[in-house]
mmCIF file of C-alpha atoms and ligand atoms in Angstrom:
data_model
loop_
_atom_site.group_PDB
_atom_site.id
_atom_site.type_symbol
_atom_site.label_atom_id
_atom_site.label_comp_id
_atom_site.label_asym_id
_atom_site.label_seq_id
_atom_site.Cartn_x
_atom_site.Cartn_y
_atom_site.Cartn_z
ATOM 1 C CA UNK A 182 5.199 -76.668 -21.705
ATOM 2 C CA UNK A 183 5.972 -74.169 -18.991
ATOM 3 C CA UNK A 184 9.563 -73.991 -17.904
ATOM 4 C CA UNK A 185 10.837 -76.485 -20.436
ATOM 5 C CA UNK A 186 14.096 -75.398 -22.043
ATOM 6 C CA UNK A 187 14.332 -78.772 -23.789
ATOM 7 C CA UNK A 188 11.189 -77.992 -25.770
ATOM 8 C CA UNK A 189 12.470 -74.519 -26.611
ATOM 9 C CA UNK A 190 15.767 -75.934 -27.871
ATOM 10 C CA UNK A 191 13.964 -78.532 -29.921
ATOM 11 C CA UNK A 192 12.089 -75.746 -31.720
ATOM 12 C CA UNK A 193 15.336 -74.246 -33.049
ATOM 13 C CA UNK A 194 17.109 -77.512 -33.803
ATOM 14 C CA UNK A 195 16.515 -77.126 -37.552
ATOM 15 C CA UNK A 196 17.839 -73.561 -37.830
ATOM 16 C CA UNK A 197 21.276 -72.957 -39.320
ATOM 17 C CA UNK A 198 22.261 -76.591 -39.765
ATOM 18 C CA UNK A 199 25.839 -76.855 -41.103
ATOM 19 C CA UNK A 200 26.165 -79.134 -44.150
ATOM 20 C CA UNK A 201 29.229 -80.790 -42.572
ATOM 21 C CA UNK A 202 27.446 -81.348 -39.210
ATOM 22 C CA UNK A 203 26.437 -79.155 -36.284
ATOM 23 C CA UNK A 204 25.384 -75.555 -36.779
ATOM 24 C CA UNK A 205 26.551 -72.463 -38.628
ATOM 25 C CA UNK A 206 24.820 -69.454 -37.126
ATOM 26 C CA UNK A 207 27.133 -66.496 -37.744
ATOM 27 C CA UNK A 208 26.123 -62.991 -36.689
ATOM 28 C CA UNK A 209 23.645 -61.292 -39.060
ATOM 29 C CA UNK A 210 23.151 -64.503 -41.089
ATOM 30 C CA UNK A 211 19.631 -65.599 -42.032
ATOM 31 C CA UNK A 212 19.906 -68.344 -39.383
ATOM 32 C CA UNK A 213 20.928 -65.980 -36.601
ATOM 33 C CA UNK A 214 18.190 -63.521 -37.584
ATOM 34 C CA UNK A 215 15.646 -66.347 -37.463
ATOM 35 C CA UNK A 216 16.882 -67.286 -33.983
ATOM 36 C CA UNK A 217 16.548 -63.695 -32.814
ATOM 37 C CA UNK A 218 12.967 -63.614 -34.130
ATOM 38 C CA UNK A 219 12.280 -66.887 -32.326
ATOM 39 C CA UNK A 220 13.540 -65.268 -29.118
ATOM 40 C CA UNK A 221 11.394 -62.161 -29.608
ATOM 41 C CA UNK A 222 8.318 -64.337 -30.222
ATOM 42 C CA UNK A 223 8.863 -66.296 -27.014
ATOM 43 C CA UNK A 224 9.710 -63.262 -24.931
ATOM 44 C CA UNK A 225 6.651 -61.389 -26.212
ATOM 45 C CA UNK A 226 4.459 -64.425 -25.580
ATOM 46 C CA UNK A 227 5.629 -64.254 -21.957
ATOM 47 C CA UNK A 228 4.613 -60.584 -21.751
ATOM 48 C CA UNK A 229 8.224 -59.378 -21.674
ATOM 49 C CA UNK A 230 8.939 -55.962 -23.159
ATOM 50 C CA UNK A 231 11.562 -56.552 -25.873
ATOM 51 C CA UNK A 232 13.958 -53.912 -27.135
ATOM 52 C CA UNK A 233 17.105 -53.981 -29.243
ATOM 53 C CA UNK A 234 19.786 -51.654 -27.951
ATOM 54 C CA UNK A 235 22.170 -49.701 -30.153
ATOM 55 C CA UNK A 236 24.723 -52.529 -30.099
ATOM 56 C CA UNK A 237 22.224 -55.089 -31.358
ATOM 57 C CA UNK A 238 21.793 -56.699 -27.910
ATOM 58 C CA UNK A 239 18.235 -57.914 -27.321
ATOM 59 C CA UNK A 240 16.765 -57.143 -23.895
ATOM 60 C CA UNK A 241 13.439 -58.651 -22.801
ATOM 61 C CA UNK A 242 12.133 -56.986 -19.633
ATOM 62 C CA UNK A 243 9.914 -58.266 -16.877
ATOM 63 C CA UNK A 244 9.255 -55.067 -14.974
ATOM 64 C CA UNK A 245 8.701 -55.275 -11.259
ATOM 65 C CA UNK A 246 5.315 -54.059 -10.097
ATOM 66 C CA UNK A 247 5.310 -50.740 -8.294
ATOM 67 C CA UNK A 248 8.834 -49.772 -9.357
ATOM 68 C CA UNK A 249 9.786 -46.842 -11.519
ATOM 69 C CA UNK A 250 12.464 -47.129 -14.174
ATOM 70 C CA UNK A 251 14.714 -50.122 -14.513
ATOM 71 C CA UNK A 252 17.380 -49.525 -11.918
ATOM 72 C CA UNK A 253 18.809 -52.412 -9.927
ATOM 73 C CA UNK A 254 17.798 -54.887 -12.635
ATOM 74 C CA UNK A 255 18.918 -58.498 -12.608
ATOM 75 C CA UNK A 256 19.897 -59.794 -16.046
ATOM 76 C CA UNK A 257 20.419 -63.258 -17.433
ATOM 77 C CA UNK A 258 20.901 -64.689 -20.932
ATOM 78 C CA UNK A 259 23.590 -65.722 -23.372
ATOM 79 C CA UNK A 260 24.069 -65.826 -27.167
ATOM 80 C CA UNK A 261 22.464 -67.456 -30.206
ATOM 81 C CA UNK A 262 25.311 -67.296 -32.745
ATOM 82 C CA UNK A 263 27.580 -70.320 -33.196
ATOM 83 C CA UNK A 264 31.027 -71.257 -34.410
ATOM 84 C CA UNK A 265 31.124 -73.111 -37.747
ATOM 85 C CA UNK A 266 30.169 -76.704 -36.934
ATOM 86 C CA UNK A 267 29.040 -75.733 -33.419
ATOM 87 C CA UNK A 268 26.919 -77.833 -31.072
ATOM 88 C CA UNK A 269 23.321 -77.531 -29.890
ATOM 89 C CA UNK A 270 23.914 -75.872 -26.571
ATOM 90 C CA UNK A 271 26.784 -73.353 -26.578
ATOM 91 C CA UNK A 272 24.763 -70.133 -26.249
ATOM 92 C CA UNK A 273 21.175 -71.247 -26.951
ATOM 93 C CA UNK A 274 21.078 -73.263 -23.709
ATOM 94 C CA UNK A 275 21.525 -70.044 -21.712
ATOM 95 C CA UNK A 276 18.847 -68.223 -23.696
ATOM 96 C CA UNK A 277 16.296 -71.064 -23.587
ATOM 97 C CA UNK A 278 16.995 -71.625 -19.871
ATOM 98 C CA UNK A 279 16.454 -67.929 -19.147
ATOM 99 C CA UNK A 280 13.038 -67.987 -20.855
ATOM 100 C CA UNK A 281 12.176 -71.212 -19.057
ATOM 101 C CA UNK A 282 13.322 -69.713 -15.741
ATOM 102 C CA UNK A 283 10.817 -66.868 -16.207
ATOM 103 C CA UNK A 284 8.096 -69.519 -16.443
ATOM 104 C CA UNK A 285 9.391 -71.270 -13.334
ATOM 105 C CA UNK A 286 9.464 -68.013 -11.364
ATOM 106 C CA UNK A 287 5.874 -67.282 -12.380
ATOM 107 C CA UNK A 288 4.791 -70.819 -11.540
ATOM 108 C CA UNK A 289 6.394 -70.339 -8.121
ATOM 109 C CA UNK A 290 4.355 -67.145 -7.709
ATOM 110 C CA UNK A 291 7.426 -64.925 -7.377
ATOM 111 C CA UNK A 292 6.694 -61.192 -7.384
ATOM 112 C CA UNK A 293 10.011 -59.531 -8.270
ATOM 113 C CA UNK A 294 11.078 -56.429 -6.383
ATOM 114 C CA UNK A 295 13.470 -55.582 -9.212
ATOM 115 C CA UNK A 296 13.197 -55.777 -12.986
ATOM 116 C CA UNK A 297 14.477 -58.906 -14.711
ATOM 117 C CA UNK A 298 16.049 -58.724 -18.164
ATOM 118 C CA UNK A 299 16.729 -61.646 -20.481
ATOM 119 C CA UNK A 300 19.556 -60.604 -22.809
ATOM 120 C CA UNK A 301 20.849 -62.031 -26.091
ATOM 121 C CA UNK A 302 24.350 -60.909 -27.065
ATOM 122 C CA UNK A 303 25.333 -60.847 -30.754
ATOM 123 C CA UNK A 304 28.575 -62.250 -32.222
ATOM 124 C CA UNK A 305 29.728 -63.886 -28.977
ATOM 125 C CA UNK A 306 31.839 -66.384 -30.893
ATOM 126 C CA UNK A 307 33.508 -63.783 -33.090
ATOM 127 C CA UNK A 308 33.098 -66.293 -35.901
ATOM 128 C CA UNK A 309 32.132 -63.717 -38.465
ATOM 129 C CA UNK A 310 34.191 -60.619 -37.668
ATOM 130 C CA UNK A 311 37.025 -62.164 -35.653
ATOM 131 C CA UNK A 312 36.472 -60.407 -32.304
ATOM 132 C CA UNK A 313 34.826 -62.584 -29.655
ATOM 133 C CA UNK A 314 32.055 -61.195 -27.430
ATOM 134 C CA UNK A 315 31.565 -58.290 -29.790
ATOM 135 C CA UNK A 316 28.221 -57.143 -28.311
ATOM 136 C CA UNK A 317 29.459 -57.112 -24.716
ATOM 137 C CA UNK A 318 32.753 -55.529 -25.781
ATOM 138 C CA UNK A 319 30.846 -52.736 -27.516
ATOM 139 C CA UNK A 320 28.477 -51.983 -24.639
ATOM 140 C CA UNK A 321 31.346 -51.928 -22.114
ATOM 141 C CA UNK A 322 33.644 -49.894 -24.370
ATOM 142 C CA UNK A 323 36.221 -52.698 -24.568
ATOM 143 C CA UNK A 324 36.410 -52.258 -28.343
ATOM 144 C CA UNK A 325 36.310 -48.998 -30.294
ATOM 145 C CA UNK A 326 33.217 -48.545 -32.500
ATOM 146 C CA UNK A 327 35.297 -47.268 -35.424
ATOM 147 C CA UNK A 328 37.378 -50.443 -35.314
ATOM 148 C CA UNK A 329 34.233 -52.581 -35.269
ATOM 149 C CA UNK A 330 32.663 -50.749 -38.222
ATOM 150 C CA UNK A 331 35.781 -51.582 -40.264
ATOM 151 C CA UNK A 332 36.028 -55.285 -39.286
ATOM 152 C CA UNK A 333 35.633 -57.574 -42.291
ATOM 153 C CA UNK A 334 34.191 -61.047 -42.619
ATOM 154 C CA UNK A 335 35.764 -63.785 -44.731
ATOM 155 C CA UNK A 336 33.915 -62.483 -47.809
ATOM 156 C CA UNK A 337 35.609 -59.129 -47.281
ATOM 157 C CA UNK A 338 32.364 -57.424 -46.235
ATOM 158 C CA UNK A 339 32.587 -54.887 -43.429
ATOM 159 C CA UNK A 340 30.595 -54.913 -40.200
ATOM 160 C CA UNK A 341 29.206 -51.527 -41.256
ATOM 161 C CA UNK A 342 27.924 -52.936 -44.568
ATOM 162 C CA UNK A 343 26.566 -56.193 -43.173
ATOM 163 C CA UNK A 344 24.874 -54.647 -40.154
ATOM 164 C CA UNK A 345 23.252 -51.936 -42.282
ATOM 165 C CA UNK A 346 21.892 -54.571 -44.623
ATOM 166 C CA UNK A 347 20.451 -56.409 -41.594
ATOM 167 C CA UNK A 348 18.612 -53.250 -40.503
ATOM 168 C CA UNK A 349 20.997 -51.999 -37.782
ATOM 169 C CA UNK A 350 22.642 -48.597 -37.619
ATOM 170 C CA UNK A 351 26.432 -49.089 -37.362
ATOM 171 C CA UNK A 352 26.869 -45.413 -36.468
ATOM 172 C CA UNK A 353 25.015 -45.932 -33.188
ATOM 173 C CA UNK A 354 27.269 -48.681 -31.765
ATOM 174 C CA UNK A 355 29.473 -47.961 -28.761
ATOM 175 C CA UNK A 356 29.690 -47.833 -24.970
ATOM 176 C CA UNK A 357 26.414 -47.599 -23.077
ATOM 177 C CA UNK A 358 27.327 -46.916 -19.441
ATOM 178 C CA UNK A 359 23.795 -45.808 -18.620
ATOM 179 C CA UNK A 360 22.339 -49.152 -19.568
ATOM 180 C CA UNK A 361 25.063 -51.021 -17.704
ATOM 181 C CA UNK A 362 24.402 -48.873 -14.647
ATOM 182 C CA UNK A 363 20.834 -50.194 -14.495
ATOM 183 C CA UNK A 364 22.118 -53.742 -13.936
ATOM 184 C CA UNK A 365 22.802 -55.009 -10.431
ATOM 185 C CA UNK A 366 23.836 -58.502 -11.572
ATOM 186 C CA UNK A 367 24.241 -60.640 -14.680
ATOM 187 C CA UNK A 368 24.011 -64.428 -14.484
ATOM 188 C CA UNK A 369 24.888 -66.462 -17.594
ATOM 189 C CA UNK A 370 23.947 -70.126 -17.715
ATOM 190 C CA UNK A 371 26.077 -72.146 -20.151
ATOM 191 C CA UNK A 372 26.737 -75.726 -21.109
ATOM 192 C CA UNK A 373 29.983 -76.812 -19.483
ATOM 193 C CA UNK A 374 32.818 -77.022 -22.015
ATOM 194 C CA UNK A 375 34.745 -79.689 -20.211
ATOM 195 C CA UNK A 376 34.188 -82.815 -18.129
ATOM 196 C CA UNK A 377 34.359 -81.234 -14.682
ATOM 197 C CA UNK A 378 30.732 -81.942 -13.752
ATOM 198 C CA UNK A 379 30.693 -85.368 -15.384
ATOM 199 C CA UNK A 380 33.728 -86.336 -13.294
ATOM 200 C CA UNK A 381 32.144 -84.936 -10.124
ATOM 201 C CA UNK A 382 28.798 -86.552 -10.952
ATOM 202 C CA UNK A 383 26.929 -83.283 -10.433
ATOM 203 C CA UNK A 384 24.439 -81.604 -12.820
ATOM 204 C CA UNK A 385 25.188 -77.925 -12.193
ATOM 205 C CA UNK A 386 28.226 -75.857 -11.170
ATOM 206 C CA UNK A 387 28.979 -72.239 -10.319
ATOM 207 C CA UNK A 388 31.532 -70.395 -12.425
ATOM 208 C CA UNK A 389 34.773 -69.537 -10.625
ATOM 209 C CA UNK A 390 36.974 -67.869 -13.227
ATOM 210 C CA UNK A 391 37.546 -67.560 -16.958
ATOM 211 C CA UNK A 392 41.174 -67.961 -17.894
ATOM 212 C CA UNK A 393 42.900 -65.274 -19.985
ATOM 213 C CA UNK A 394 42.616 -65.752 -23.716
ATOM 214 C CA UNK A 395 43.314 -63.933 -26.923
ATOM 215 C CA UNK A 396 43.359 -64.159 -30.704
ATOM 216 C CA UNK A 397 46.142 -63.093 -33.019
ATOM 217 C CA UNK A 398 46.300 -62.869 -36.805
ATOM 218 C CA UNK A 399 49.639 -63.829 -38.313
ATOM 219 C CA UNK A 400 50.111 -62.763 -41.939
ATOM 220 C CA UNK A 401 53.070 -64.205 -43.800
ATOM 221 C CA UNK A 402 53.913 -62.873 -47.253
ATOM 222 C CA UNK A 403 56.151 -64.642 -49.736
ATOM 223 C CA UNK A 404 56.363 -64.838 -53.526
ATOM 224 C CA UNK A 405 54.008 -66.829 -55.733
ATOM 225 C CA UNK A 406 55.619 -68.954 -58.408
ATOM 226 C CA UNK A 407 55.415 -72.209 -60.345
ATOM 227 C CA UNK A 408 55.520 -75.466 -58.349
ATOM 228 C CA UNK A 409 57.513 -77.267 -61.024
ATOM 229 C CA UNK A 410 59.666 -74.627 -62.620
ATOM 230 C CA UNK A 411 60.929 -72.885 -59.461
ATOM 231 C CA UNK A 412 64.112 -74.343 -57.951
ATOM 232 C CA UNK A 413 63.907 -75.057 -54.247
ATOM 233 C CA UNK A 414 66.652 -72.537 -53.453
ATOM 234 C CA UNK A 415 64.746 -69.787 -55.286
ATOM 235 C CA UNK A 416 61.550 -70.055 -53.256
ATOM 236 C CA UNK A 417 60.011 -67.657 -50.740
ATOM 237 C CA UNK A 418 57.274 -69.957 -49.587
ATOM 238 C CA UNK A 419 54.998 -68.631 -46.787
ATOM 239 C CA UNK A 420 53.497 -72.091 -46.192
ATOM 240 C CA UNK A 421 56.884 -73.313 -44.982
ATOM 241 C CA UNK A 422 57.007 -70.413 -42.530
ATOM 242 C CA UNK A 423 53.407 -70.930 -41.396
ATOM 243 C CA UNK A 424 54.103 -74.578 -40.668
ATOM 244 C CA UNK A 425 56.833 -73.361 -38.307
ATOM 245 C CA UNK A 426 54.261 -71.101 -36.606
ATOM 246 C CA UNK A 427 52.025 -74.096 -35.920
ATOM 247 C CA UNK A 428 54.910 -76.268 -34.751
ATOM 248 C CA UNK A 429 56.370 -73.514 -32.531
ATOM 249 C CA UNK A 430 52.980 -72.857 -30.951
ATOM 250 C CA UNK A 431 52.503 -76.495 -29.989
ATOM 251 C CA UNK A 432 56.060 -76.808 -28.656
ATOM 252 C CA UNK A 433 55.922 -73.554 -26.679
ATOM 253 C CA UNK A 434 52.485 -74.196 -25.172
ATOM 254 C CA UNK A 435 53.646 -77.590 -23.950
ATOM 255 C CA UNK A 436 56.356 -75.833 -21.948
ATOM 256 C CA UNK A 437 53.694 -73.966 -19.894
ATOM 257 C CA UNK A 438 51.518 -76.369 -17.906
ATOM 258 C CA UNK A 439 47.780 -75.743 -18.409
ATOM 259 C CA UNK A 440 48.322 -73.446 -21.394
ATOM 260 C CA UNK A 441 46.279 -74.003 -24.562
ATOM 261 C CA UNK A 442 47.243 -72.926 -28.049
ATOM 262 C CA UNK A 443 45.290 -73.539 -31.242
ATOM 263 C CA UNK A 444 45.511 -72.789 -34.939
ATOM 264 C CA UNK A 445 41.954 -73.454 -36.127
ATOM 265 C CA UNK A 446 42.035 -71.269 -39.198
ATOM 266 C CA UNK A 447 44.702 -71.272 -41.853
ATOM 267 C CA UNK A 448 44.269 -69.633 -45.263
ATOM 268 C CA UNK A 449 46.647 -70.138 -48.162
ATOM 269 C CA UNK A 450 46.484 -67.609 -51.002
ATOM 270 C CA UNK A 451 45.879 -68.165 -53.879
ATOM 271 C CA UNK A 452 45.500 -71.825 -52.920
ATOM 272 C CA UNK A 453 46.489 -73.878 -55.976
ATOM 273 C CA UNK A 454 48.091 -77.330 -55.745
ATOM 274 C CA UNK A 455 50.725 -76.365 -58.328
ATOM 275 C CA UNK A 456 51.217 -72.791 -57.089
ATOM 276 C CA UNK A 457 53.749 -71.652 -54.490
ATOM 277 C CA UNK A 458 51.598 -69.445 -52.252
ATOM 278 C CA UNK A 459 51.938 -65.678 -52.202
ATOM 279 C CA UNK A 460 50.682 -65.398 -48.622
ATOM 280 C CA UNK A 461 49.336 -67.360 -45.675
ATOM 281 C CA UNK A 462 47.053 -66.129 -42.916
ATOM 282 C CA UNK A 463 47.113 -68.025 -39.644
ATOM 283 C CA UNK A 464 45.004 -67.269 -36.588
ATOM 284 C CA UNK A 465 46.292 -68.147 -33.114
ATOM 285 C CA UNK A 466 44.082 -68.737 -30.072
ATOM 286 C CA UNK A 467 46.133 -68.841 -26.858
ATOM 287 C CA UNK A 468 44.831 -69.308 -23.299
ATOM 288 C CA UNK A 469 46.213 -69.637 -19.767
ATOM 289 C CA UNK A 470 45.192 -68.389 -16.340
ATOM 290 C CA UNK A 471 48.311 -66.199 -16.307
ATOM 291 C CA UNK A 472 48.003 -63.273 -18.705
ATOM 292 C CA UNK A 473 51.786 -62.883 -18.800
ATOM 293 C CA UNK A 474 52.138 -66.487 -19.841
ATOM 294 C CA UNK A 475 49.706 -65.975 -22.737
ATOM 295 C CA UNK A 476 51.673 -62.929 -23.876
ATOM 296 C CA UNK A 477 55.021 -64.718 -23.490
ATOM 297 C CA UNK A 478 53.799 -67.634 -25.610
ATOM 298 C CA UNK A 479 52.634 -65.289 -28.370
ATOM 299 C CA UNK A 480 55.931 -63.358 -28.237
ATOM 300 C CA UNK A 481 57.930 -66.582 -28.563
ATOM 301 C CA UNK A 482 55.796 -67.888 -31.421
ATOM 302 C CA UNK A 483 56.140 -64.521 -33.155
ATOM 303 C CA UNK A 484 59.931 -64.687 -32.764
ATOM 304 C CA UNK A 485 60.043 -68.249 -34.126
ATOM 305 C CA UNK A 486 57.873 -67.218 -37.088
ATOM 306 C CA UNK A 487 60.066 -64.187 -37.793
ATOM 307 C CA UNK A 488 63.199 -66.307 -37.728
ATOM 308 C CA UNK A 489 61.640 -68.809 -40.146
ATOM 309 C CA UNK A 490 60.438 -65.961 -42.364
ATOM 310 C CA UNK A 491 63.878 -64.456 -42.514
ATOM 311 C CA UNK A 492 65.408 -67.778 -43.520
ATOM 312 C CA UNK A 493 62.780 -68.163 -46.264
ATOM 313 C CA UNK A 494 62.845 -64.552 -47.506
ATOM 314 C CA UNK A 495 59.291 -63.876 -46.354
ATOM 315 C CA UNK A 496 57.793 -61.108 -44.202
ATOM 316 C CA UNK A 497 55.516 -61.425 -41.158
ATOM 317 C CA UNK A 498 53.045 -59.205 -39.352
ATOM 318 C CA UNK A 499 51.198 -60.168 -36.179
ATOM 319 C CA UNK A 500 48.036 -58.322 -35.137
ATOM 320 C CA UNK A 501 46.167 -58.816 -31.879
ATOM 321 C CA UNK A 502 42.453 -59.227 -32.581
ATOM 322 C CA UNK A 503 41.290 -59.549 -29.015
ATOM 323 C CA UNK A 504 42.635 -60.132 -25.541
ATOM 324 C CA UNK A 505 40.609 -60.973 -22.447
ATOM 325 C CA UNK A 506 42.364 -60.991 -19.097
ATOM 326 C CA UNK A 507 41.573 -63.636 -16.508
ATOM 327 C CA UNK A 508 38.222 -62.895 -14.877
ATOM 328 C CA UNK A 509 37.365 -63.999 -11.365
ATOM 329 C CA UNK A 510 33.595 -63.789 -11.082
ATOM 330 C CA UNK A 511 32.224 -61.453 -8.410
ATOM 331 C CA UNK A 512 32.996 -63.063 -5.076
ATOM 332 C CA UNK A 513 29.981 -61.711 -3.156
ATOM 333 C CA UNK A 514 27.593 -62.772 -5.920
ATOM 334 C CA UNK A 515 29.175 -66.203 -6.052
ATOM 335 C CA UNK A 516 28.815 -66.576 -2.286
ATOM 336 C CA UNK A 517 25.131 -65.667 -2.617
ATOM 337 C CA UNK A 518 24.724 -68.188 -5.440
ATOM 338 C CA UNK A 519 26.451 -70.805 -3.289
ATOM 339 C CA UNK A 520 23.968 -70.151 -0.461
ATOM 340 C CA UNK A 521 21.123 -70.788 -2.901
ATOM 341 C CA UNK A 522 22.851 -73.806 -4.494
ATOM 342 C CA UNK A 523 24.964 -75.316 -1.703
ATOM 343 C CA UNK A 524 25.546 -78.565 -3.602
ATOM 344 C CA UNK A 525 27.013 -76.910 -6.679
ATOM 345 C CA UNK A 526 30.784 -77.178 -7.089
ATOM 346 C CA UNK A 527 32.789 -74.221 -8.400
ATOM 347 C CA UNK A 528 34.508 -74.696 -11.749
ATOM 348 C CA UNK A 529 36.798 -72.487 -13.805
ATOM 349 C CA UNK A 530 36.548 -72.438 -17.571
ATOM 350 C CA UNK A 531 38.878 -72.137 -20.526
ATOM 351 C CA UNK A 532 36.084 -70.745 -22.707
ATOM 352 C CA UNK A 533 35.259 -67.069 -23.110
ATOM 353 C CA UNK A 534 31.816 -65.642 -22.320
ATOM 354 C CA UNK A 535 29.954 -62.333 -22.423
ATOM 355 C CA UNK A 536 29.699 -62.669 -18.632
ATOM 356 C CA UNK A 537 33.491 -62.321 -18.521
ATOM 357 C CA UNK A 538 33.427 -59.081 -20.477
ATOM 358 C CA UNK A 539 30.491 -57.612 -18.553
ATOM 359 C CA UNK A 540 32.312 -58.433 -15.306
ATOM 360 C CA UNK A 541 34.330 -55.223 -15.689
ATOM 361 C CA UNK A 542 31.125 -53.200 -15.130
ATOM 362 C CA UNK A 543 28.500 -55.431 -13.499
ATOM 363 C CA UNK A 544 28.754 -58.130 -10.804
ATOM 364 C CA UNK A 545 28.515 -61.315 -12.860
ATOM 365 C CA UNK A 546 28.238 -65.004 -12.174
ATOM 366 C CA UNK A 547 27.851 -68.161 -14.239
ATOM 367 C CA UNK A 548 26.121 -71.503 -13.966
ATOM 368 C CA UNK A 549 27.409 -74.497 -15.911
ATOM 369 C CA UNK A 550 25.308 -77.495 -16.932
ATOM 370 C CA UNK A 551 26.884 -80.944 -17.202
ATOM 371 C CA UNK A 552 28.151 -82.054 -20.597
ATOM 372 C CA UNK A 553 28.917 -85.776 -20.573
ATOM 373 C CA UNK A 554 31.261 -85.692 -23.557
ATOM 374 C CA UNK A 555 32.985 -82.554 -22.291
ATOM 375 C CA UNK A 556 33.236 -81.528 -25.952
ATOM 376 C CA UNK A 557 32.179 -78.133 -27.305
ATOM 377 C CA UNK A 558 32.421 -76.246 -30.621
ATOM 378 C CA UNK A 559 31.477 -79.576 -32.191
ATOM 379 C CA UNK A 560 28.218 -81.487 -32.640
ATOM 380 C CA UNK A 561 29.566 -83.887 -29.961
ATOM 381 C CA UNK A 562 28.587 -81.332 -27.294
ATOM 382 C CA UNK A 563 25.856 -82.752 -25.045
ATOM 383 C CA UNK A 564 23.457 -81.770 -22.285
ATOM 384 C CA UNK A 565 20.889 -84.276 -21.088
ATOM 385 C CA UNK A 566 17.252 -83.304 -20.636
ATOM 386 C CA UNK A 567 17.289 -83.823 -16.849
ATOM 387 C CA UNK A 568 20.441 -81.772 -16.474
ATOM 388 C CA UNK A 569 18.904 -78.987 -18.558
ATOM 389 C CA UNK A 570 15.884 -79.020 -16.234
ATOM 390 C CA UNK A 571 18.213 -78.922 -13.224
ATOM 391 C CA UNK A 572 19.985 -75.938 -14.773
ATOM 392 C CA UNK A 573 16.692 -74.080 -15.270
ATOM 393 C CA UNK A 574 15.672 -74.755 -11.660
ATOM 394 C CA UNK A 575 19.068 -73.592 -10.422
ATOM 395 C CA UNK A 576 18.916 -70.433 -12.526
ATOM 396 C CA UNK A 577 15.361 -69.715 -11.380
ATOM 397 C CA UNK A 578 16.389 -70.131 -7.735
ATOM 398 C CA UNK A 579 19.342 -67.764 -8.079
ATOM 399 C CA UNK A 580 17.199 -65.211 -9.932
ATOM 400 C CA UNK A 581 14.411 -65.542 -7.357
ATOM 401 C CA UNK A 582 16.826 -64.795 -4.564
ATOM 402 C CA UNK A 583 18.240 -61.752 -6.356
ATOM 403 C CA UNK A 584 14.861 -60.434 -7.535
ATOM 404 C CA UNK A 585 13.479 -60.469 -4.000
ATOM 405 C CA UNK A 586 16.247 -58.239 -2.641
ATOM 406 C CA UNK A 587 14.966 -54.688 -2.066
ATOM 407 C CA UNK A 588 16.442 -52.060 -4.364
ATOM 408 C CA UNK A 589 17.626 -49.036 -2.373
ATOM 409 C CA UNK A 590 17.061 -46.726 -5.352
ATOM 410 C CA UNK A 591 13.322 -47.550 -5.417
ATOM 411 C CA UNK A 592 10.806 -45.704 -3.235
HETATM 412 C C1 GLV B 100 34.062 -68.972 -27.078
HETATM 413 O O1 GLV B 100 33.346 -69.949 -26.957
HETATM 414 C C2 GLV B 100 35.488 -69.108 -26.932
HETATM 415 O O2 GLV B 100 35.937 -69.369 -25.802
HETATM 416 O O3 GLV B 100 36.196 -69.042 -27.924
HETATM 417 MN MN1 MN B 101 29.131 -69.696 -25.537
HETATM 418 MN MN1 MN B 102 31.561 -70.998 -27.927
#
């Protein structure tokens, strides 16, 4: 049915199902590739001209009649990859809503004065290679291509290897200022990852800001030995140190109101019940509106880990995997969106998005759709059918407004 994002989402509900619940759709996996093909099929069916850029971002173009080139384009879209155990909507809702919004615009008889692009960004979650928003970081130059080529997944396979196998050329990745220069605006619609709209009893919100967030890898090395034969005073046990990292993070974050700190990944090597570990890898995710506060928390947790490591005879290294400063979405664009959607409240978010990374180069805005549980990165994430429809209508209205603005660079 025209304009129905619910139907589109239903079509992909069986792709990449995680055995433990929710979805596992990591970048370049069979599931993610199937989702990309699904997108291409639907975009092509709508007469959009689909291309894959050199960073693996899909762009589906609706060219404006009588214009030359693609300057002044308005873009929308989101991502199709998921975290392990992710929900139905984080990413795919924005992609399905963008396709549905094209249908709504056509049904409304809109004749765009600017090109419209529907974009799909790869590896937004950073679940496979550790760096979030990898596609948007590459196109904006926020991450060096040589670093990306060398990133490894949990099986130890490099981005270069995996992307080559999937049919991409890892040598071509990198900043693409020319493509970014063609965009006059990017609007990402996303399921809300909190209860803001549920509490306000509204279906759709405008994005205000994304709070600063980053990821750090803490590697603690000790000495493997026998769990029974090694005296307690002879141990150099990295698990004991890592437990201090987790405890220090929780304690330190609680000292900074509104900060968030998470250890969601913890790997013990070699991982035997009767083996004192040789090393532990811990990943920190720390967020707060104040960038300095995020950095201070990580510095304090690093210091606490180092002190524990010294007491245990272990060593520690801490590597920053990514850092995203606080992003205030473009004020003029938000004011325009507010004129189109006067009822929509403005909400900030603690979640990262490609829109936040693109904001350094393109005026960006976001729309959030109500999530009654407020949960995300879990199958508990929700978006009701009527709210999804309201999101599509809202997106279509914002796009309509932007697409009807004359483009000064066109004759
Ligand atoms: C992405 O969803 C993130 O905020 O980690
Ligand atoms: Mn997302
Ligand atoms: Mn997410």
